Structures are given as structure tokens and as C-alpha cells.
Short mmCIF file of C-alpha atoms in Angstrom, two decimals:
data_model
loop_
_atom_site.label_atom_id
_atom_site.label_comp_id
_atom_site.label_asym_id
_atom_site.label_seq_id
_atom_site.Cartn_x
_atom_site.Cartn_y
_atom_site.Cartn_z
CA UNK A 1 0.00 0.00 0.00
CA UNK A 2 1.18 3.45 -0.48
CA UNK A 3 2.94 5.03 2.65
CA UNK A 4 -0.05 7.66 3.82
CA UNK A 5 1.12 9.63 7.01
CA UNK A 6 -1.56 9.04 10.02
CA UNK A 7 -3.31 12.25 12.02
CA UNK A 8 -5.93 11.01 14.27
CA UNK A 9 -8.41 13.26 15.02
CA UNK A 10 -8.79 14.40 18.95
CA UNK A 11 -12.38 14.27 19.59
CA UNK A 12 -13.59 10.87 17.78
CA UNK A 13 -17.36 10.43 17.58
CA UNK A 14 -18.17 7.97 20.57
CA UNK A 15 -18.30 4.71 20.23
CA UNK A 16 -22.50 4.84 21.48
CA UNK A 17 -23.15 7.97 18.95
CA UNK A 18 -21.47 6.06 16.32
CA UNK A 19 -23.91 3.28 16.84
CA UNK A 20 -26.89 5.33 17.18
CA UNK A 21 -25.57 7.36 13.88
CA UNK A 22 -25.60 3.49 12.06
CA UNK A 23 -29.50 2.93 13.25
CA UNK A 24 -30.82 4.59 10.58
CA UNK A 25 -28.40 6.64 8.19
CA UNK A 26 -30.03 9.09 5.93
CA UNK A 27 -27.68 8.68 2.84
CA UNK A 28 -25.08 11.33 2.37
CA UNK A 29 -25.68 13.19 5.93
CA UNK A 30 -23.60 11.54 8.31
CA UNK A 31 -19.77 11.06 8.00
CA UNK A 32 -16.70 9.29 9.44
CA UNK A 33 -14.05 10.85 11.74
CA UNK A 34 -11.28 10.79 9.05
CA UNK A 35 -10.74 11.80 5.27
CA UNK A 36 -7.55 10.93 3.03
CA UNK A 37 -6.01 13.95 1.20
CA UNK A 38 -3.13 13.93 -1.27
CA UNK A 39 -1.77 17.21 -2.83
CA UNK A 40 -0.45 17.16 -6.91
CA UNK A 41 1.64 20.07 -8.31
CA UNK A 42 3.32 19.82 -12.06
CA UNK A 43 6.62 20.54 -9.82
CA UNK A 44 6.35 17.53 -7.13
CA UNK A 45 3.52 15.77 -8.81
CA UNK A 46 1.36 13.49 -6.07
CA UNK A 47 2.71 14.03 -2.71
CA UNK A 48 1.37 14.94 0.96
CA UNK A 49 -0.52 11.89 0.98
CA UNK A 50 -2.39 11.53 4.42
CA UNK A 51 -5.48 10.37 6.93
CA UNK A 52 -6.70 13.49 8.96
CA UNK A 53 -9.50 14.43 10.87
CA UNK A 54 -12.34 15.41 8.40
CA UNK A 55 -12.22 18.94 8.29
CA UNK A 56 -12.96 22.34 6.22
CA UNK A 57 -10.78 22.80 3.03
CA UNK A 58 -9.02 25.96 3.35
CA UNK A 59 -9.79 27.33 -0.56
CA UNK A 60 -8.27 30.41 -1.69
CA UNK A 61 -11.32 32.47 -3.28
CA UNK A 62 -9.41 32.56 -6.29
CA UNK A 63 -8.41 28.94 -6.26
CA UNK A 64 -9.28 27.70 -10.46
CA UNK A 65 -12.45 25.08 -9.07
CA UNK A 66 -14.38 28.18 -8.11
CA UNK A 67 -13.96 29.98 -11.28
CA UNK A 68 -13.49 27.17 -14.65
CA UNK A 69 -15.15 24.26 -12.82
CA UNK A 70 -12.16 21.85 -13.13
CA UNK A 71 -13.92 19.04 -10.71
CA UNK A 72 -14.11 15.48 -10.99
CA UNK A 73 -15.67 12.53 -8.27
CA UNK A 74 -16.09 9.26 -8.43
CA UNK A 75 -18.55 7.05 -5.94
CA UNK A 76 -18.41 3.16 -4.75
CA UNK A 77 -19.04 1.00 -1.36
CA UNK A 78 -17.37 -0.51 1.10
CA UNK A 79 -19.01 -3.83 2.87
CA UNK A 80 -18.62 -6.07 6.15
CA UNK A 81 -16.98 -9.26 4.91
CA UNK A 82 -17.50 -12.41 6.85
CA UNK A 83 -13.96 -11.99 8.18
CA UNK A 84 -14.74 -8.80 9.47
CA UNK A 85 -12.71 -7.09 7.32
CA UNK A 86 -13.76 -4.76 4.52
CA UNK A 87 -14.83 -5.83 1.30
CA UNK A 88 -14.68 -3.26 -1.71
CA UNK A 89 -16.54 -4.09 -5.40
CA UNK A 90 -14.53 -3.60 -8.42
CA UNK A 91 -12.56 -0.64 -6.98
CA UNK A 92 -10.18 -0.71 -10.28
CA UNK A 93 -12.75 0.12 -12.00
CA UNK A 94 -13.57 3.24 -10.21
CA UNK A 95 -9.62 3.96 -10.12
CA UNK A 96 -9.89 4.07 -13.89
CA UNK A 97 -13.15 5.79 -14.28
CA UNK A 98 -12.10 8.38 -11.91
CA UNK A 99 -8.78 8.63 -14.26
CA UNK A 100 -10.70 9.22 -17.77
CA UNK A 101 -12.75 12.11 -15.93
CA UNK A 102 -9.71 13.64 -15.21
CA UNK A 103 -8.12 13.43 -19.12
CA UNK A 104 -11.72 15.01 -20.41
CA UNK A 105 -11.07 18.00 -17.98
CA UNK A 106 -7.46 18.16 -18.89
CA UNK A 107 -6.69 17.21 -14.83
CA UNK A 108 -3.48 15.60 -13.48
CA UNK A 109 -4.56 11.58 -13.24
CA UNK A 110 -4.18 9.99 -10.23
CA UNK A 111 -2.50 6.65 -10.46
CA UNK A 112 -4.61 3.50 -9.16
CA UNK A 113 -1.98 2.55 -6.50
CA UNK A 114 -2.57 5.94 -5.08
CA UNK A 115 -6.79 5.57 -5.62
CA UNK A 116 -6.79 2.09 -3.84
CA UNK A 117 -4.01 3.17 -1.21
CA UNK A 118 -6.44 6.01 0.00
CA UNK A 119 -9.42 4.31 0.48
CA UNK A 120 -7.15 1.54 2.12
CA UNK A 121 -5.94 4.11 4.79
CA UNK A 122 -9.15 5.77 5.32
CA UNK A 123 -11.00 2.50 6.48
CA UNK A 124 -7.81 1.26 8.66
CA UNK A 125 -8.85 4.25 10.96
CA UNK A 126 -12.92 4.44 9.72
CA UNK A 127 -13.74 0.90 9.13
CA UNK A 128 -16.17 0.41 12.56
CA UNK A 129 -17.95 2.94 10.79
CA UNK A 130 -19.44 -0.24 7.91
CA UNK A 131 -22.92 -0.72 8.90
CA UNK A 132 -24.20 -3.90 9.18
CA UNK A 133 -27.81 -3.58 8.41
CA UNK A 134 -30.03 -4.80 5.40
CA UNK A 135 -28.86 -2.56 2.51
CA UNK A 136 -26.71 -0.67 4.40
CA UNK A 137 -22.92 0.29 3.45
CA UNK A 138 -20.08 2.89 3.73
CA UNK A 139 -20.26 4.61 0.95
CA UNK A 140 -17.17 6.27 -0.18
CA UNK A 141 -16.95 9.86 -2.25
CA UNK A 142 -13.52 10.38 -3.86
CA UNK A 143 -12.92 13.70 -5.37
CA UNK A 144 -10.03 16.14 -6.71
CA UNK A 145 -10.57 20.32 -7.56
CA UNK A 146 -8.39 22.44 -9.38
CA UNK A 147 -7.19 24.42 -6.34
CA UNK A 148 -4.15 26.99 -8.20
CA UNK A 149 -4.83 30.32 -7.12
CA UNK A 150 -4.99 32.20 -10.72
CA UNK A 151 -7.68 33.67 -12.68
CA UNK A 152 -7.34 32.41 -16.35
CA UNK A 153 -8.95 30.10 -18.72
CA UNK A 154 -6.30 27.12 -18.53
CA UNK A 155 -5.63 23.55 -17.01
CA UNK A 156 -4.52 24.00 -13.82
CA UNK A 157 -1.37 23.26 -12.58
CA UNK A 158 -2.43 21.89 -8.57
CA UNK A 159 -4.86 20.06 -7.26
CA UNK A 160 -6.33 18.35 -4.37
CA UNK A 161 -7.92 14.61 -3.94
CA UNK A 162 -9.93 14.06 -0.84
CA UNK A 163 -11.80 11.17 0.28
CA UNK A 164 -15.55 11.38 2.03
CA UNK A 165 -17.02 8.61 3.50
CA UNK A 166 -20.29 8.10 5.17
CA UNK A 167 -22.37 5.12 6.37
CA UNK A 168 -25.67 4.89 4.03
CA UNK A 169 -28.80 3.21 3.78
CA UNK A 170 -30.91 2.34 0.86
CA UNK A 171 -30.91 5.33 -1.62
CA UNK A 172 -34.70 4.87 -2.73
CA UNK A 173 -37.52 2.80 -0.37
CA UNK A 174 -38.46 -0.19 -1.46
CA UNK A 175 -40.88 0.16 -3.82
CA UNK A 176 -41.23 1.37 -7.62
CA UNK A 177 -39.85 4.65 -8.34
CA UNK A 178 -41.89 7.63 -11.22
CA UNK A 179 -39.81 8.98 -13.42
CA UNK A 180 -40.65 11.97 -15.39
CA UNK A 181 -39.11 12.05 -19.06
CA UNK A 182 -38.19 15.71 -20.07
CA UNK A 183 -38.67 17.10 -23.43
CA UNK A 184 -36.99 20.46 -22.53
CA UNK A 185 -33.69 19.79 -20.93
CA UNK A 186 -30.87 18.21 -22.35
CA UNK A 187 -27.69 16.52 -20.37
CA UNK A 188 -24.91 15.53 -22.57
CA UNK A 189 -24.28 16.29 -26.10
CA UNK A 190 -21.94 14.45 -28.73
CA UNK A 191 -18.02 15.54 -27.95
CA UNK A 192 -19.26 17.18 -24.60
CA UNK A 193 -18.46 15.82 -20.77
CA UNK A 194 -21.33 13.21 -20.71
CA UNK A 195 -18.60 10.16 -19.64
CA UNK A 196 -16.83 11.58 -17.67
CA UNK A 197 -18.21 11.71 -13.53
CA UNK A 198 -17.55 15.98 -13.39
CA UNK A 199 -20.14 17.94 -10.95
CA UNK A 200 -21.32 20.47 -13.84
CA UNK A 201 -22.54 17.40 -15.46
CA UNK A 202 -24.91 16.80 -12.32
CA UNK A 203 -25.53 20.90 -11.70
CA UNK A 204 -27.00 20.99 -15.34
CA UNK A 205 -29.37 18.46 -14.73
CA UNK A 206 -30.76 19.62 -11.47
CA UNK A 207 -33.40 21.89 -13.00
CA UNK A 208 -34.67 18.78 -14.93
CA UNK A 209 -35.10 16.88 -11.63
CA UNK A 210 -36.86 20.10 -9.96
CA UNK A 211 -39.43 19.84 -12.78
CA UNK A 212 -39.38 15.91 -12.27
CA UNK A 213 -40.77 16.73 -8.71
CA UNK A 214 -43.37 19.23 -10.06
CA UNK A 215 -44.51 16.30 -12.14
CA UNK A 216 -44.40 13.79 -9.06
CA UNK A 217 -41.50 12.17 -9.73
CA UNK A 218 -38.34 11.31 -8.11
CA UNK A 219 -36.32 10.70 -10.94
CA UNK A 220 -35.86 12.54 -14.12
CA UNK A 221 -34.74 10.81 -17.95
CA UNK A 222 -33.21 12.90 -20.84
CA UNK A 223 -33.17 11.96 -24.06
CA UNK A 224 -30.37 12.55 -27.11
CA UNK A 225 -29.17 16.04 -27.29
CA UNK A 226 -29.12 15.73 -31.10
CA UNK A 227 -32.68 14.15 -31.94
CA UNK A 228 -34.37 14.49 -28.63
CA UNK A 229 -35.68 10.78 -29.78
CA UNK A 230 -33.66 8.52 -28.04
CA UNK A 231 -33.51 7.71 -24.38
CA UNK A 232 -29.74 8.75 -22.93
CA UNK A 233 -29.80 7.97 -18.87
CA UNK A 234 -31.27 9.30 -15.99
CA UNK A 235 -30.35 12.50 -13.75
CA UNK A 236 -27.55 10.34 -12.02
CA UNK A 237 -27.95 6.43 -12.90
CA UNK A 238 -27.97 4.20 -16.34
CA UNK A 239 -31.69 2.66 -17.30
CA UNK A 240 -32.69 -0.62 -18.67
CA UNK A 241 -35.89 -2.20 -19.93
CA UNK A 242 -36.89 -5.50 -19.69
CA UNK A 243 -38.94 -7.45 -22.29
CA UNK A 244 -41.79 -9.82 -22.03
CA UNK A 245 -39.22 -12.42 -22.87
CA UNK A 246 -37.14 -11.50 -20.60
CA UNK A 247 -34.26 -9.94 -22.32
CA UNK A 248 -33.06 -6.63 -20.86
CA UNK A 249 -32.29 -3.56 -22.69
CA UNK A 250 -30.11 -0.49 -22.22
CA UNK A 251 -28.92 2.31 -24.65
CA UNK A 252 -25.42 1.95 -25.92
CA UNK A 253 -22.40 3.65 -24.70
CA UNK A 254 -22.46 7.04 -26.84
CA UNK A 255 -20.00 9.31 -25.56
CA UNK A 256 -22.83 11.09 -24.00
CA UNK A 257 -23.68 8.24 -21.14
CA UNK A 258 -21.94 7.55 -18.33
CA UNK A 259 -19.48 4.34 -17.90
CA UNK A 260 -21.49 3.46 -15.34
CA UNK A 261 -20.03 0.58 -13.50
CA UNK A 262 -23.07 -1.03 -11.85
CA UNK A 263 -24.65 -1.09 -15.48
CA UNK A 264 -21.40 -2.87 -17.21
CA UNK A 265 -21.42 -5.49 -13.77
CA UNK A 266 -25.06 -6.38 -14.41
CA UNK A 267 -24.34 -6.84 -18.46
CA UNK A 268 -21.60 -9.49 -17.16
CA UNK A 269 -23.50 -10.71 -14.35
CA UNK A 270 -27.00 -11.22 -16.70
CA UNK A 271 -25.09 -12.45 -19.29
CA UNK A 272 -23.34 -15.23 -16.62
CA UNK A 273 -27.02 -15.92 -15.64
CA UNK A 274 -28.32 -17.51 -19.18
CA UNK A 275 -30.18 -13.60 -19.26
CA UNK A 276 -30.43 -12.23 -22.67
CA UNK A 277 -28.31 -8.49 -22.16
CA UNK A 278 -28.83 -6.53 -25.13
CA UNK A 279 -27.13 -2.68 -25.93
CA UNK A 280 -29.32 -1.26 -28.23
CA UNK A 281 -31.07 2.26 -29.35
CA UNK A 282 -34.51 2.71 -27.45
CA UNK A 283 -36.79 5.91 -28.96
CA UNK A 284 -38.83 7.07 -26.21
CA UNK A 285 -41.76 6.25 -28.87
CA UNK A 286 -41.23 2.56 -28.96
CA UNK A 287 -40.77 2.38 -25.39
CA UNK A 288 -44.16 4.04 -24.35
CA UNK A 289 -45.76 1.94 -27.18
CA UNK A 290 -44.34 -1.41 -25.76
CA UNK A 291 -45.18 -0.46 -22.29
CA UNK A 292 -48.71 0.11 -23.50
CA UNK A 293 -48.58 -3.64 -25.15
CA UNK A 294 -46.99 -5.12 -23.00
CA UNK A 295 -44.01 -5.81 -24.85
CA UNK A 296 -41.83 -4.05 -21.69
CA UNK A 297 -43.05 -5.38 -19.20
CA UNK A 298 -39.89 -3.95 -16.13
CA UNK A 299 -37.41 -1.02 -15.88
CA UNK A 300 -35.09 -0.03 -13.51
CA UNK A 301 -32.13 2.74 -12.95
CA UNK A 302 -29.05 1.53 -11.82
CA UNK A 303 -26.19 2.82 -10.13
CA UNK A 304 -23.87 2.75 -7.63
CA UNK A 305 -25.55 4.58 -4.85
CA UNK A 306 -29.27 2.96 -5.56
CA UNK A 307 -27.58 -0.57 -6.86
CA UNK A 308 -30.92 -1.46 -8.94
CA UNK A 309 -34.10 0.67 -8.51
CA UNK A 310 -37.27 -0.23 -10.39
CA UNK A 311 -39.41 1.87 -11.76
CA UNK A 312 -42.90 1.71 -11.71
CA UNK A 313 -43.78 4.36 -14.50
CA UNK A 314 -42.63 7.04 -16.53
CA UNK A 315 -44.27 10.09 -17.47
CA UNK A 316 -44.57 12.70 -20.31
CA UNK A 317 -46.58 15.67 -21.21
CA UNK A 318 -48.22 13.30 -23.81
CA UNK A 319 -48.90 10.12 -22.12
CA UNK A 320 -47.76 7.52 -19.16
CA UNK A 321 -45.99 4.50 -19.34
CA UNK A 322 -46.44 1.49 -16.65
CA UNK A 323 -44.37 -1.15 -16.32
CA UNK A 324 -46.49 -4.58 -14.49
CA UNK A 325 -48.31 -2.94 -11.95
CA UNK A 326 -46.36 0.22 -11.52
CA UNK A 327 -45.63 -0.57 -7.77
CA UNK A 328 -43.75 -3.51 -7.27
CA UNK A 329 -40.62 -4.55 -8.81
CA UNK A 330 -40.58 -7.43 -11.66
CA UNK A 331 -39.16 -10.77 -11.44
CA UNK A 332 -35.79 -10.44 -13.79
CA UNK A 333 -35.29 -6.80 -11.79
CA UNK A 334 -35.43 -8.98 -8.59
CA UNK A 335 -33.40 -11.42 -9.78
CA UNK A 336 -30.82 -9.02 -10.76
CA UNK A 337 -30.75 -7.23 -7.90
CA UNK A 338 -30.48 -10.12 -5.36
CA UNK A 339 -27.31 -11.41 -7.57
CA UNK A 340 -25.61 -8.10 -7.54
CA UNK A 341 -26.31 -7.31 -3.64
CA UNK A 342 -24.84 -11.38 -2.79
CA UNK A 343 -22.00 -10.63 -5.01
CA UNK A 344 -20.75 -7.27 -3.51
CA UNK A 345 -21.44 -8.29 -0.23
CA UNK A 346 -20.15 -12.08 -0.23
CA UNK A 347 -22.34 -13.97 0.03
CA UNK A 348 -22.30 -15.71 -3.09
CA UNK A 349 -19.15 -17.32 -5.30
CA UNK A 350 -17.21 -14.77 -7.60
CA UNK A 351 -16.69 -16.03 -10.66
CA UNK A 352 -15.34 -12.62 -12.30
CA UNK A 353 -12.71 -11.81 -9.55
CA UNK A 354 -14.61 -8.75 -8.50
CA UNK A 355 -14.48 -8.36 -4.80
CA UNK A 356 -11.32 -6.44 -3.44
CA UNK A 357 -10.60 -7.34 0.28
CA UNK A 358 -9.11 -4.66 2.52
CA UNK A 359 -6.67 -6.16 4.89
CA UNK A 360 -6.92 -4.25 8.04
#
């Protein structure tokens, strides 16, 4: 592992609060005592690496982040293994995700030795902070700004990679999600930032998601940029569609949809499981039509933070969409889902050579 210097912090949540705090975590509100920082400059390149106490950023106001947006994050879990210690899914993955968003926004890339050795170090001081519960998790928040203090249209020439992580529960309840499908808001467009995991990516597509809950929704769906015919992803997850005989559907990476690495597990994972996994153009059009047949009979979003979330219907100006009885979740969703969850946790055999185990 890479060396990381240790600073424990003074007043460490107690060991009671910390167990109250894991009753019930509301996702993205409560964090551990500790983050990992390590500093670049085109001088020293990475250095500084460390564990402190979670703690402000000191940010110059005219540090580059604040001014050209030069941000990038990446997200992923960390589980209870059976041995106690922690069990990470497909963390390379992440590590290389998290280096493509930094080449699109001309960022210094952080190796994967120095990715994996961060979230290592963080959980040798945070790991009693894994819940234990049904769907629970520590989810982890990697991230790096442009932090050079200079005004000017130009890749910077410092940064700064921090790790968050906090204890989570299930991202959505149990039940079907609505999703509302806007016709006015676009998120990614052909040669723009659409693969790569940058925050103005999620800023842009807030407003769709506020008129998503005007609508009654939770989630929100764009479609192409170019046609506005074809369905792209959702506000922060990939979607797929099942058929009536049973094979499941998702649009094709485009340069305008996200990597995502739950969706490319549960193409392998289908795929493993005799399930017919198909990348394919979907028109919004066909989709509402086959709903309305019965044709697609399932959807769900899927991501890291929500794993596999179904939803129950989508909406339009023009019409609605339900998939089986728009409130509980279809059987090749389920089955999905409970393979996935087994995997990353496991509980069940790993025939890809996923699961990462942390030695404490």
C-alpha cells in the first residue's frame, strides 16, 4: 500500500453515537471521523498523501475550481466481509473511471496505487464505521478540484484529492420509483463531458429533476441532445428495460452516457445468468408503445448509490408509461438485484474476480 502519514483526530465520535448514527443513516448526511487527502503540483507531482480528521478545506477564493469548474468525483461502497474485514466491489474500476474524468477535464490523473491506497488508509482508521444492516454500506466519495490560485482560462497546474465517507442506507424505499421524461432539458451532447463523472454534469441536470418533482417524480430521464428521440440515462444512474421475454435492454455507450459501473457489472453478471443483455437504441416512442402492449413489461435505474431501482412508470406531457403494476418490482429486476447485492457483499461465489478485500 502506499505510505499515507496518520493524524488522528482528537475528539472521535463515541463509540455509542457512532452506533446510534448506524440505526438509521439518511444517505449522504452523516460522516466518518477521518478523510484521506493527497496534494499534486506539475513541480512535485502526487505528494502529501495523508489520513486526517475530516475537516474544512481551506480554498483560496481565487483557487481555479471556483472559477473554470475543473472538478471530478467518483462514488463506490465498502461492505462487512464475513472476516470482518472490509470488502470493496470492483474498486479498479472506479480507479480508472475516476482517471478518464480527469483526461476530459485536462486534470493531473491519479494513479490506481494511489486511488486504492487512500481508500485503504481511510477505512484502517474508519472501518467500525461499515454498517451492518439490510442494505446498508459505507459509501465512499472520492474527489479532486483544481485548487491553483490564478484567474485564467487554462488547465490547472495543482490540485487536491480528498476522500468522504459516510455510512448509508438504501438510496430509494423499497418500492417502484416515477420517473418523469423531459422534453426540454438536455444533459450531454456528442463531444461534450457526458462520460466523464464531473459535478457540472450533475448541476445541469438539477433543474430537470426540480421539474421531475413538479410532475411527481423522483427521478428525471433525458433523451439525445441531437434528436431528442432517443432515451440517454437518468439524472444520475444508467436505465434498462426488460422485455416480455425476458431480455433486458439499455442504450449503448455514446459518448454522451456515463461508464457506469453497476450497469457494465449487471451486463456481465446477466449475461453469466443464461439472461439475454442486449445494448441497443430505445426511442422514447417505442418504449411508451411497448409499455402500452406489454411488450416491456420492467425497468429499472441503476447505479452505484441505488444498486438497482425499479421503476414503476414514466411520465410525459403526452402520455404515461407502466411497467407490471407500476408498484412492485418485476421478477428479472429482482433477480438481478439479489445477484448483484450477494455478489458485492459475499455472500455468493465470484466467478469474475470482483471483490477487493481490505486487509486491516
Amino acid at each position: 500500500m502506499t505510505q499515507f502519514t496518520f493524524e488522528k483526530t482528537p475528539n472521535p465520535i463515541s463509540q455509542e453515537r457512532r452506533q446510534a448514527l448506524l440505526q438509521d443513516p439518511k444517505f449522504g448526511r452523516v460522516f466518518t471521523d477521518h478523510m484521506a487527502v493527497i496534494r499534486y503540483n506539475d513541480e512535485k507531482g502526487w505528494h502529501d498523501a495523508k489520513v486526517t480528521p475530516r475537516q474544512p478545506l481551506p480554498i483560496d477564493p481565487a483557487s481555479t475550481v471556483l472559477h473554470y469548474g475543473q472538478e471530478i468525483f467518483e462514488g463506490l461502497k465498502a461492505y462487512r466481509g464475513k472476516d470482518g474485514h472490509p470488502l470493496l466491489f470492483r474498486p479498479q474500476a472506479n480507479a480508472a473511471r475516476f482517471a478518464a474524468s480527469a483526461r476530459r477535464l485536462a486534470m493531473a490523473e491519479l494513479p490506481e496505487n494511489l486511488f486504492l491506497g487512500a481508500i485503504e488508509a481511510l477505512l484502517k482508521l474508519d472501518h467500525e464505521w461499515i454498517p451492518s444492516g439490510e442494505g446498508q454500506s459505507l459509501y465512499l466519495r472520492p474527489f479532486m478540484i483544481a485548487n491553483e490560485v490564478f484567474l485564467g482560462v487554462k488547465p490547472a497546474t495543482e490540485y487536491l484529492f480528498v476522500l468522504l465517507a459516510c455510512p448509508v442506507g438504501a438510496y430509494f424505499g423499497s418500492g417502484c420509483v416515477p420517473v418523469w421524461v423531459t422534453e426540454t432539458y438536455s444533459r450531454a451532447a456528442p463531444g461534450g463531458t457526458g462520460e466523464a463523472k464531473c459535478g457540472g454534469n450533475y448541476a445541469a441536470s438539477l433543474v430537470a429533476q426540480m421539474e421531475a418533482k413538479e410532475k411527481g417524480c423522483e427521478q428525471v430521464l433525458f433523451l439525445d441532445a441531437v434528436e431528442k428521440r432517443y432515451i440517454d440515462e437518468m439524472g444520475g444512474m444508467n436505465v434498462m428495460f426488460v422485455r416480455r421475454d425476458g431480455t433486458v435492454v439499455t442504450p449503448p455507450l455514446s459518448g454522451t452516457i456515463l461508464r457506469g459501473i453497476t450497469r457494465d457489472s449487471l451486463l456481465k453478471l446477466g449475461r453469466h445468468l443464461g439472461i439475454s443483455m442486449v445494448e441497443e437504441k430505445l426511442s422514447i416512442d417505442d418504449v411508451f408503445a411497448q409499455a402500452q402492449s406489454g411488450e416491456i413489461t420492467e425497468a429499472f435505474a441503476c447505479g452505484t448509490a441505488a444498486v438497482i431501482s425499479p421503476i414503476g412508470v414514466l411520465k410525459r406531457p403526452s402520455a404515461i408509461a407502466q411497467f407490471g403494476d407500476g408498484k412492485n418490482p418485476g421478477p428479472v429486476t429482482l433477480r438481478l438485484r439479489e445477484a448483484l447485492t450477494t455478489l458485492q457483499r459475499g455472500q455468493s461465489e465470484d466467478p469474475f474476480g470482483w471483490r477487493y478485500s481490505v486487509t486491516l
